[in-house]
XYZ file of C-alpha atoms in Angstrom:
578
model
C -23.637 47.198 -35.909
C -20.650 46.390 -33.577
C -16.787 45.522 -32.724
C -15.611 47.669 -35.700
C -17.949 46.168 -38.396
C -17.914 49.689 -40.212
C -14.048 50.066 -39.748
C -11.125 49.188 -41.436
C -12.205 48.862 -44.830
C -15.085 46.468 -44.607
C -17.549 49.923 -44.852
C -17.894 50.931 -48.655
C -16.570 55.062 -48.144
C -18.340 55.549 -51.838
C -21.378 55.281 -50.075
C -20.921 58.225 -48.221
C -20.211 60.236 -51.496
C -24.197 58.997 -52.954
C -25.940 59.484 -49.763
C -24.102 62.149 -47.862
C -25.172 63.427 -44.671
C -28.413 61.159 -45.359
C -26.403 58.345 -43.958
C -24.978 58.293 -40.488
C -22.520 56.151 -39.216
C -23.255 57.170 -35.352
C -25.230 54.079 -34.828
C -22.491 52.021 -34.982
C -20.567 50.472 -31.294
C -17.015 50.292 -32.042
C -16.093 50.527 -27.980
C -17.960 47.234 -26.387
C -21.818 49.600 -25.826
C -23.954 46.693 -27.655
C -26.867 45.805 -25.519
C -27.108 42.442 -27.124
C -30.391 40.861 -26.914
C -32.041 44.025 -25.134
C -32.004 45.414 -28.298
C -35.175 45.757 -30.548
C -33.211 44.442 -33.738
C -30.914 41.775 -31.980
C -32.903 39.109 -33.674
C -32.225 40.004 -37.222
C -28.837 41.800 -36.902
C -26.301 39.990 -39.153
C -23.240 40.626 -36.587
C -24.832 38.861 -33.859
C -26.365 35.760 -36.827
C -22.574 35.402 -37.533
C -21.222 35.780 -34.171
C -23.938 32.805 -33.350
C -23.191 30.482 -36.158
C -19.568 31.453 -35.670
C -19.625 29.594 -31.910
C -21.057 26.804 -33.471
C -19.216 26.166 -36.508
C -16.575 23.942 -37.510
C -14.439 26.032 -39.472
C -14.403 29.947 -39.121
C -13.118 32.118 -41.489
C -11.875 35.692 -40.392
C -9.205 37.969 -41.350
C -5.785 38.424 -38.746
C -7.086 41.559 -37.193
C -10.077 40.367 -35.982
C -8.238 37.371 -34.089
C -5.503 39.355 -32.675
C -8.245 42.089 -31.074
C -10.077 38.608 -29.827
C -6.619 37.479 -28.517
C -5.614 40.826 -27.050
C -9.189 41.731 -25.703
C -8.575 38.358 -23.801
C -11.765 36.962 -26.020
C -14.507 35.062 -24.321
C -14.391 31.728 -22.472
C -14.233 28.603 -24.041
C -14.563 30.670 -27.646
C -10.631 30.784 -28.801
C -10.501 28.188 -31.419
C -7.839 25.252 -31.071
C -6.739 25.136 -34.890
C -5.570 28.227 -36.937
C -5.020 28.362 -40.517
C -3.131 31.762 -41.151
C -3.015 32.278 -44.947
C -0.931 35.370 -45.906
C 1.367 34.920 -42.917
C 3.455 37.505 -44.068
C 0.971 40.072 -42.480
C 0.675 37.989 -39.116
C 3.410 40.542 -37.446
C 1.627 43.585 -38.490
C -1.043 42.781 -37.705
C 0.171 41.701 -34.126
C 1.773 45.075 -33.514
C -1.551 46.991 -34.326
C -3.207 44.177 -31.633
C -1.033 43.854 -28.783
C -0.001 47.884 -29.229
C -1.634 51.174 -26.802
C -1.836 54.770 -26.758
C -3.165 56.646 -24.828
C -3.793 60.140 -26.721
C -6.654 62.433 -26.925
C -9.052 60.999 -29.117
C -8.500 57.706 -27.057
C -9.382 58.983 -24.052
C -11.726 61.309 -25.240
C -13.340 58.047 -26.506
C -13.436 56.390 -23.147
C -15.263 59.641 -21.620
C -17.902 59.673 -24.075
C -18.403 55.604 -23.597
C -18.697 56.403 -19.554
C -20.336 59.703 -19.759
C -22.468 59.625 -22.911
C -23.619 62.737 -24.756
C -22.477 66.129 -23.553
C -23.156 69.501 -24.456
C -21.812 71.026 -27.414
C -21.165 67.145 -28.630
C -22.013 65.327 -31.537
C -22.205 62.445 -29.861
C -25.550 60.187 -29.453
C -23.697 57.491 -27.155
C -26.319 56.786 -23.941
C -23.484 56.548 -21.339
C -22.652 53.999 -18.392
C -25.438 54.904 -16.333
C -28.084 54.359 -19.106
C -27.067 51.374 -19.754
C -26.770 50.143 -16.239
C -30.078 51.653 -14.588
C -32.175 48.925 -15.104
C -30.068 46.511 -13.950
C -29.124 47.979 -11.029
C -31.808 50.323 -10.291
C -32.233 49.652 -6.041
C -28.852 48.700 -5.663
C -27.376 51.746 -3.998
C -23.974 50.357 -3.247
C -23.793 49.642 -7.111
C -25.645 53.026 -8.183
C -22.856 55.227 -5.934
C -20.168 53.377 -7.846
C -21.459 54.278 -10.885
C -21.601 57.791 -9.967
C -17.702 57.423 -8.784
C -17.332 56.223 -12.075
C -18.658 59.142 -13.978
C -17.333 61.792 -11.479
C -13.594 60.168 -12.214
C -14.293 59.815 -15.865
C -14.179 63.902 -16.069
C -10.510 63.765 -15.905
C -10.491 62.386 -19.631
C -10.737 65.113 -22.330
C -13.760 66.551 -23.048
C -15.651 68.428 -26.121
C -12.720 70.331 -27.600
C -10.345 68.947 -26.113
C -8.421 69.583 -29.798
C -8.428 73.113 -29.549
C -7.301 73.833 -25.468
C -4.359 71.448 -26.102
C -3.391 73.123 -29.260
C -4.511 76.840 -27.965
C -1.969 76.313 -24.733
C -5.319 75.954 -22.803
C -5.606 72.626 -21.636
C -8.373 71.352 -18.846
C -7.742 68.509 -16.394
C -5.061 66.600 -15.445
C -5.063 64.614 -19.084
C -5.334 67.211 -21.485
C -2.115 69.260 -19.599
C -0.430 65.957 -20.156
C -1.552 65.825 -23.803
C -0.632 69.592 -24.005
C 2.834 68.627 -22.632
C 3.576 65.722 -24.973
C 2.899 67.970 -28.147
C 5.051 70.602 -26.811
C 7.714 68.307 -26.918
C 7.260 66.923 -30.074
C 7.047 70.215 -31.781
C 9.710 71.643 -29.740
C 11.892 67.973 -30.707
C 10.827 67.291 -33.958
C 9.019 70.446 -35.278
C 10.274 70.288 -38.772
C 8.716 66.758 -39.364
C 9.843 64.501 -42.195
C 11.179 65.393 -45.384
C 11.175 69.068 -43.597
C 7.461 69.522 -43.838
C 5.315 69.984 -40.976
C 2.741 71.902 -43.009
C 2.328 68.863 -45.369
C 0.697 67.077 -43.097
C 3.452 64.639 -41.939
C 3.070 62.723 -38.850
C 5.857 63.439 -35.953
C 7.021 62.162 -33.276
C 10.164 62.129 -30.681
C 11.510 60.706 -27.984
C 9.913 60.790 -24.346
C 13.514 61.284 -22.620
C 14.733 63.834 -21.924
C 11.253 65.414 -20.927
C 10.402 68.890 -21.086
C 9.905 71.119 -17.676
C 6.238 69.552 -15.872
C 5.868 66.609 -18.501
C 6.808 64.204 -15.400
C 4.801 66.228 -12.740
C 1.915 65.824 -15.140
C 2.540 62.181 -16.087
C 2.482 61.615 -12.372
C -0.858 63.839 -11.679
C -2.568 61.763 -14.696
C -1.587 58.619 -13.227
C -2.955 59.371 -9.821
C -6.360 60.633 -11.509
C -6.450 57.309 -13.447
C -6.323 55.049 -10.026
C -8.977 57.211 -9.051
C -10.773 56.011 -12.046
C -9.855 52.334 -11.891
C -10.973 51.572 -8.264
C -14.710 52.373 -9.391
C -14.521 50.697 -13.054
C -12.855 47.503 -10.578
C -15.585 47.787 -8.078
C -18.239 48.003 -10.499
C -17.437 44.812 -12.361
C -17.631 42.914 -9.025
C -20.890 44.292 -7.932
C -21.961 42.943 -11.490
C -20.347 39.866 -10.916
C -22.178 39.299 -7.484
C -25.697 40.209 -9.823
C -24.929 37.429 -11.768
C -24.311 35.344 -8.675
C -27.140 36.194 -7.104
C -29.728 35.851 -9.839
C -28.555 32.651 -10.746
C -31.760 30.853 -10.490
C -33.776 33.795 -11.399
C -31.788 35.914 -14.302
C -33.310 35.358 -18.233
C -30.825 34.433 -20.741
C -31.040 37.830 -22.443
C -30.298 39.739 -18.627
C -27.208 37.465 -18.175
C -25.990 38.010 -21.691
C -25.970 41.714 -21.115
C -24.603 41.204 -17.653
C -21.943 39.698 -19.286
C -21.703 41.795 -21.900
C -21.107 44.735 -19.802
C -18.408 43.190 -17.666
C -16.833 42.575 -20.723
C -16.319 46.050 -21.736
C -16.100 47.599 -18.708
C -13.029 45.117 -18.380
C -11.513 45.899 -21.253
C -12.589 49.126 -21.891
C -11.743 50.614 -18.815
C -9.770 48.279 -16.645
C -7.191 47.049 -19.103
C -7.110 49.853 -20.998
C -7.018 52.218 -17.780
C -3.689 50.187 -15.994
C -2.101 49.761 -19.927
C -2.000 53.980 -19.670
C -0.836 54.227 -16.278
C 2.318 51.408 -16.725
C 3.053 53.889 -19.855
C 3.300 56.926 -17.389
C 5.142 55.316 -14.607
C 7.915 54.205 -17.087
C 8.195 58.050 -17.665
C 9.351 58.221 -14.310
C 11.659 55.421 -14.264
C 12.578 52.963 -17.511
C 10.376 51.278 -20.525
C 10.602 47.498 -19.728
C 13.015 46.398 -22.298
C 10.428 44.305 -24.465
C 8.582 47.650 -25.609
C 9.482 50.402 -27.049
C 7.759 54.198 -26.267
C 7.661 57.822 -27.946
C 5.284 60.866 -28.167
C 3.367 61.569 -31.768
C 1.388 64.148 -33.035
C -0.585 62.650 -35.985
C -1.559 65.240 -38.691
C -4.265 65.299 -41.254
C -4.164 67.896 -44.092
C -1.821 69.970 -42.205
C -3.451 70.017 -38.946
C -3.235 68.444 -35.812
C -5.179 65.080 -35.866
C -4.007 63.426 -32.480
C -1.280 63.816 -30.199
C -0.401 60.717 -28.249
C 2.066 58.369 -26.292
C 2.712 55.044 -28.059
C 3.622 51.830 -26.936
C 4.419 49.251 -28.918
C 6.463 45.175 -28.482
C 9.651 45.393 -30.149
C 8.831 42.037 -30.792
C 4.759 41.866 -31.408
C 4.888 38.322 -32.121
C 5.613 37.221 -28.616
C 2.682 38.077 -26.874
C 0.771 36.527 -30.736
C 2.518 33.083 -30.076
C 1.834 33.163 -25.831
C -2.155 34.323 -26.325
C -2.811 32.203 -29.856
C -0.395 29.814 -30.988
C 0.922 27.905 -27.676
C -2.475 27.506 -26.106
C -3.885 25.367 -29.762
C -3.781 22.080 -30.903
C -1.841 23.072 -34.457
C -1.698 25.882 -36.361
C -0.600 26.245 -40.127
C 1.218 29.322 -41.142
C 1.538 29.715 -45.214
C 2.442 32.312 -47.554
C 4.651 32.577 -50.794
C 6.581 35.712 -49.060
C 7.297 35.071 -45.330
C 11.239 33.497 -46.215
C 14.012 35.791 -46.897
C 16.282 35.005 -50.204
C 19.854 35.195 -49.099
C 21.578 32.381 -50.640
C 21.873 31.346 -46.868
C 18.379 28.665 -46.856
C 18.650 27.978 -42.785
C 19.193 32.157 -42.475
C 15.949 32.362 -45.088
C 13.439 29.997 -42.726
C 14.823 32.139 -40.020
C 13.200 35.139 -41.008
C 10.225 32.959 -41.755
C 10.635 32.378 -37.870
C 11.018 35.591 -36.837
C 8.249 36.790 -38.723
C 5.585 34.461 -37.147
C 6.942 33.410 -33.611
C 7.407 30.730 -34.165
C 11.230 30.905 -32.788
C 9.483 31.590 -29.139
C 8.057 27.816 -29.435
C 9.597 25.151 -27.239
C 9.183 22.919 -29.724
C 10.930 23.614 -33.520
C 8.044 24.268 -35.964
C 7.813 21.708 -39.146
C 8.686 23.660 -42.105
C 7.808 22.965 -46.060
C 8.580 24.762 -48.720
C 7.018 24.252 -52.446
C 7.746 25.097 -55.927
C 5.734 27.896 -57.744
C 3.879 26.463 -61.046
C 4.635 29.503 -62.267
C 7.360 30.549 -65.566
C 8.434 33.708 -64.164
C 11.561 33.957 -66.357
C 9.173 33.835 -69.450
C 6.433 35.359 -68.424
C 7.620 38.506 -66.682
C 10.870 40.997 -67.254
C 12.326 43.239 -64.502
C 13.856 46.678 -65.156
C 15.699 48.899 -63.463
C 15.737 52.458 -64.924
C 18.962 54.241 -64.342
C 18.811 57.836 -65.880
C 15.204 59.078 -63.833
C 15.796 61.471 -61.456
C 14.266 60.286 -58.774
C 13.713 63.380 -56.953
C 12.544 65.365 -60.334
C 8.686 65.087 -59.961
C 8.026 66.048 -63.593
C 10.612 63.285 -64.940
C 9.227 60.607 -62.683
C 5.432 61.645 -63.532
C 6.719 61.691 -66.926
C 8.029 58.052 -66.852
C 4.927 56.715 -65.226
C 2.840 58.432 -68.126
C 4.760 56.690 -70.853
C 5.172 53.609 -69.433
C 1.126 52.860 -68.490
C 0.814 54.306 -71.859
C 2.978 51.715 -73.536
C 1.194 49.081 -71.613
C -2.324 49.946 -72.816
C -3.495 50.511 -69.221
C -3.562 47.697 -66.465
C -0.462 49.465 -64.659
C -0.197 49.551 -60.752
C 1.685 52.460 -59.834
C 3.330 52.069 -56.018
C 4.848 54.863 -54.575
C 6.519 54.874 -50.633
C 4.890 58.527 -50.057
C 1.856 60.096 -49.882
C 3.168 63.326 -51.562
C 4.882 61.809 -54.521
C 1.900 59.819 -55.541
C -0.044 63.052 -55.421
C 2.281 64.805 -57.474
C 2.334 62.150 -60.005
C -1.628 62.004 -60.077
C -1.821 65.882 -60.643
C 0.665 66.027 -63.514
C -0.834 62.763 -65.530
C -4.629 62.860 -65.162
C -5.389 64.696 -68.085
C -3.931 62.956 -70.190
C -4.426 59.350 -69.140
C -8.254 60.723 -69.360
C -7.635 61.886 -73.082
C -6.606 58.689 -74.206
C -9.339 56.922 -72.839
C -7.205 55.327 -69.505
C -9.528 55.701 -66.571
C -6.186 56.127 -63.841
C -7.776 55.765 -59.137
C -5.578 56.975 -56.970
C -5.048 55.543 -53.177
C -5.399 58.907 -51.184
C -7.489 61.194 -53.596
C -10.568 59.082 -54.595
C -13.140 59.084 -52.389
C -12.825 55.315 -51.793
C -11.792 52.467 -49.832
C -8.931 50.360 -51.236
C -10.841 47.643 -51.592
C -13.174 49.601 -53.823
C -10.711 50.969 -56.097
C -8.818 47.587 -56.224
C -12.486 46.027 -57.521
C -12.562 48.509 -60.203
C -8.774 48.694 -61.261
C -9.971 44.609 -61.571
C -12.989 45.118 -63.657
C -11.562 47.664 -65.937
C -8.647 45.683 -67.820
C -7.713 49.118 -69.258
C -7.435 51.184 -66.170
C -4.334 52.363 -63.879
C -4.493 52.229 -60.197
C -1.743 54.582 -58.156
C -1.039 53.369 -54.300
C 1.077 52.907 -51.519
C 1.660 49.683 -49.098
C -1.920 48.909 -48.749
C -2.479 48.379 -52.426
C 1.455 46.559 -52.667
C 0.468 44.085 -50.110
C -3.496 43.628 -50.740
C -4.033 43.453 -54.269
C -5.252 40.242 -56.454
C -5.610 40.876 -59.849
C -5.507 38.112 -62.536
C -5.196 38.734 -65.894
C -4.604 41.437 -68.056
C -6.093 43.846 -64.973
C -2.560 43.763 -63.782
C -0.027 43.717 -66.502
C 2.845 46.468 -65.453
C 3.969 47.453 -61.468
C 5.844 50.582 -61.779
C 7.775 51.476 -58.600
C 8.363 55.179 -57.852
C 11.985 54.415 -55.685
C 13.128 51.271 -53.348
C 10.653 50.951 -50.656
C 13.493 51.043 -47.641
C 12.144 51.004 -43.881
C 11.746 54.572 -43.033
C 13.714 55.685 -39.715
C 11.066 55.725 -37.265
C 11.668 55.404 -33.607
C 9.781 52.348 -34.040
C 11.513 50.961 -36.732
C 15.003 51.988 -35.164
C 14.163 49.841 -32.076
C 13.889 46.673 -34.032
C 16.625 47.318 -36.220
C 18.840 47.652 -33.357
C 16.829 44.219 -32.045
C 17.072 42.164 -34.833
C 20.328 42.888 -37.033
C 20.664 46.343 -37.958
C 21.085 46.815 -42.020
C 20.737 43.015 -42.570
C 16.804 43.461 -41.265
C 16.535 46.578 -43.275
C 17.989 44.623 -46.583
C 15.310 42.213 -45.552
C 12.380 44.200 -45.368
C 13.199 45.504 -48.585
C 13.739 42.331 -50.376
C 9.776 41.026 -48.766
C 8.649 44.212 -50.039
C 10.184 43.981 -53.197
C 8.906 40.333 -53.466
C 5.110 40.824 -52.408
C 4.996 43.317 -54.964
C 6.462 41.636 -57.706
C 4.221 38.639 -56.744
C 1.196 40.530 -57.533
C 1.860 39.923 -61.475
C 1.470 36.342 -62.307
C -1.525 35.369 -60.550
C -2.381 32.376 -63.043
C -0.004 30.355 -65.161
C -1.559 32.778 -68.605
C -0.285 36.202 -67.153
C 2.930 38.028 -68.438
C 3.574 41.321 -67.011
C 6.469 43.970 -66.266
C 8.179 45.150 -63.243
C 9.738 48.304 -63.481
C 11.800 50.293 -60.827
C 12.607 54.064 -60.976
C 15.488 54.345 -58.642
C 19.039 53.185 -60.125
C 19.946 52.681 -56.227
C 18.256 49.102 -56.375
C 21.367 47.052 -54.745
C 22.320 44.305 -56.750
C 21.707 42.381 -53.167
C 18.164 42.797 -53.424
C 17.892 41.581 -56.641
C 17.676 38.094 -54.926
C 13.777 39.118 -53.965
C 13.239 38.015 -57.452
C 12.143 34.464 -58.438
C 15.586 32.050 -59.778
C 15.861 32.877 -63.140
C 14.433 36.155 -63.730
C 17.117 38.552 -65.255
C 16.849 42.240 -63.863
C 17.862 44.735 -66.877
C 19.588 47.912 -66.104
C 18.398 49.808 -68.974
C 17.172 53.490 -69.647
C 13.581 55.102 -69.302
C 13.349 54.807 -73.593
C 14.537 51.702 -73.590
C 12.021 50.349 -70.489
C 9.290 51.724 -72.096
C 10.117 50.594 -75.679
C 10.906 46.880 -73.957
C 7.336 46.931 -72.153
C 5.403 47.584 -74.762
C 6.893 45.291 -76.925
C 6.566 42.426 -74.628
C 2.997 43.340 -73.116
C 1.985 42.973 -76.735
C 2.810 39.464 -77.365
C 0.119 37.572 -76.791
């Protein structure tokens, strides 16, 4: 399969688990290296059925990722549609800064040698390379066959096999991987304690690229130059394919010209875009980020060690370049969701944020607005509570108060936690005995399973309890008795990335943290009534819960500031009318 079909949740994990290493997932093209119809199985491959019937369709349904990579990858001719529907708006700016973001970091460009280079020694790696691919294309043309070669003799500037241990060993090779080496030095050396004062737990960090440490400049600058030496090839190369297709114009089968295509295509956005995205990140190292982005070094960790190190760029505002590359160039598009508006008490200041969130304030033209009543009796059908004597940062009181309350609700209790760690600790103190009494109690982070596979079970299982963090909060749908009790571990503010500190300063400082909080608050609460028959219980562990964000909650719904005995006593008593 291809374009990321196995990625991103849309690949059962629990598959892996029953088949183990008898099922690979090296087969799949998630970088653009689909031959198309040169391939034995193109006709009966159901990516290329739906990509076909997609072109020809009237209506087209596809999540927001997939059209922002189509919109950022610049999509094919003629293909962008001219009317969106965007249900769920709410996610539409996440899911433009993942889009219109880059990074250039090791396993990126370690990715981009193995898609020009193919297999090497000592690699795992079955991908066929540039020069496979090509041959028979443009086996005689010598002209095209020495630019290939430039190609692949550039390309060795990118990380190779290992790269992971010479940039962590101090031992880096080739002008990217001293650059890499360079970049962790500083985050370690910046930010070396990482958040919450853990490094060994596995926490991301990150810092600052200015003030650089001593031959991080030198090296951004030796990196560049080795990139232009790699862009004038991948440049050349997609002309002398361009002149193939010129010249076989009469001549060329429909299956050569698709994979003409095809290759131009990623070679384009593979390597040129990608390629000139990287070296505008290093030049601003010498001189200033343009003022719409915002840029800092990372070192991603996994179970303590070092995943990924990185430079990030990212909009300040993603929805800008959303609204230029999908909105303005269609004929209408409808934005809806029941969380995108802010609840101030200020109704022009709430559509604002519904602005803001979509950009839709970037539009010449105002966009028509429309808001609708819920059918929904929240104030009868659900309670809020806000315990105030948990300790918050007590892990045996708060695993203690989760226990008891998905006890008193029989099961169907959605546990949401804003870290990792805590919902760990939680899941280690309570598994026992939810499995005594007969409460079958996933966890986000320890099961061996995708969200959406332990979301489908948490919904088949009315008397199970599901623990997660914001991909459960924002992606679950669960009607009925499933879903009955949402107990929150503490209020879910922003946390103080550089990131997130750019676009507080951009949009409003505490005002678009109170806001964040109050969506977050709302999509979560949201998840209980799904039908006009469900009753459930929304329960908060943090007695910091500012009055002000109480407003995230529907008109009419009374939030009780009552103790853990009392919140328990009060959910079970109202879960059980029926």
């Amino acid at each position: 399969t291809r374009d990321g079909d196995m990625i991103g949740g849309d690949f059962p994990a629990w598959l892996l688990d029953l088949f183990g290493r008898n099922l690979t997932l090296d087969l799949t093209d998630t970088r653009g290296e689909c031959i198309y119809s040169a391939c034995a199985h193109y006709g009966k491959c159901f990516v290329e059925h739906t990509v076909r019937r997609a072109k020809r369709a009237d209506i087209v349904v596809a999540n927001h990722a997939l059209v922002m990579i189509q919109a950022a990858m610049g999509g094919d001719e003629g293909t962008f549609p001219l009317r969106y529907v965007f249900d769920e708006g709410h996610h539409l700016f996440d899911a433009s800064d993942a889009a219109f973001s880059a990074l250039l970091s090791g396993r990126e460009t370690a990715e981009l040698r193995r898609w020009l280079l193919g297999a090497e020694e000592n690699s795992r790696s079955r991908s066929r390379g540039l020069k496979t691919r090509l041959e028979d294309l443009i086996g005689g043309d010598e002209a095209a066959e020495e630019t290939v070669d430039d190609v692949l003799n550039a390309a060795r500037i990118l990380p190779g096999p290992a790269w992971h241990q010479r940039i962590g060993g101090g031992s880096p090779v080739g002008p990217t991987e001293k650059f890499l080496s360079l970049v962790r030095q500083q985050v370690y050396a910046r930010d070396g304690d990482g958040r919450d004062g853990n490094a060994g737990g596995g926490y991301d960090l990150e810092t600052e690229t200015a003030p650089a440490v001593p031959g991080l400049v030198d090296a951004a600058a030796e990196l560049e130059a080795a990139l232009v030496r790699l862009s004038r090839p991948l440049g050349a190369l997609v002309k002398s394919l361009a002149a193939l297709l010129d010249a076989g114009s009469d001549s060329l089968e429909s299956a050569q010209r698709s994979r003409i295509e095809a290759l131009i295509r990623s070679i384009e956005r593979r390597g040129v875009q990608q390629v000139n995205a990287w070296r505008s990140m290093l030049d601003a190292l010498r001189h200033e980020t343009p003022e719409d982005y915002v840029d800092w070094f990372g070192v991603e960790r996994l179970q303590g060690r070092d995943f990924d190190v990185g430079f990030h760029r990212h909009w300040i505002d993603p929805t800008r370049p959303f609204t230029r590359t999908v909105v303005e160039p269609a004929h209408g598009t409808l934005i809806t969701s029941a969380t995108l508006r802010d609840r101030t008490g200020d109704e022009e200041a709430d559509w604002r944020t519904a602005y803001a969130r979509t950009g839709t304030d970037f539009l010449a033209r105002p966009p028509e607005q429309d808001a609708q009543i819920s059918p929904f009796d929240y104030p009868a059908n659900t309670r809020v509570l806000v315990v105030g004597d948990i300790n918050r940062n007590n892990a045996d009181t708060v695993s203690a108060a989760y226990r008891d309350l998905f006890l008193a609700a029989g099961g169907g209790g959605l546990g949401l936690f804003t870290a990792i760690s805590r919902l760990r600790g939680v899941h280690s103190r309570i598994q026992d005995v939810m499995d005594d009494v007969g409460i079958p109690l996933l966890a986000q982070h320890i099961d061996a399973m995708d969200t959406g596979t332990l979301v489908d079970i948490f919904r088949a299982e009315e008397q199970s309890c599901l623990l997660g963090t914001d991909a459960v909060r924002d992606g679950v749908d669960v009607p009925g008795r499933s879903l009955r009790l949402i107990v929150f571990d503490r209020v879910p503010w922003p946390r103080p990335t550089i990131l997130h500190k750019a676009r507080r300063s951009h949009f409003g400082g505490r005002a678009y943290d109170e806001m964040l909080t109050r969506l977050k608050l709302k999509q979560a609460y949201g998840r209980l009534l799904r039908r006009a028959t469900d009753k459930g219980v929304f329960v908060m562990l943090d007695r910091g819960l500012p009055t002000r964000l109480t407003s995230a909650f529907p008109d009419g719904v009374e939030v009780e500031r009552i103790g853990i005995a009392e919140a328990i006593t009060r959910t079970r008593e109202f879960l059980a009318e029926d």
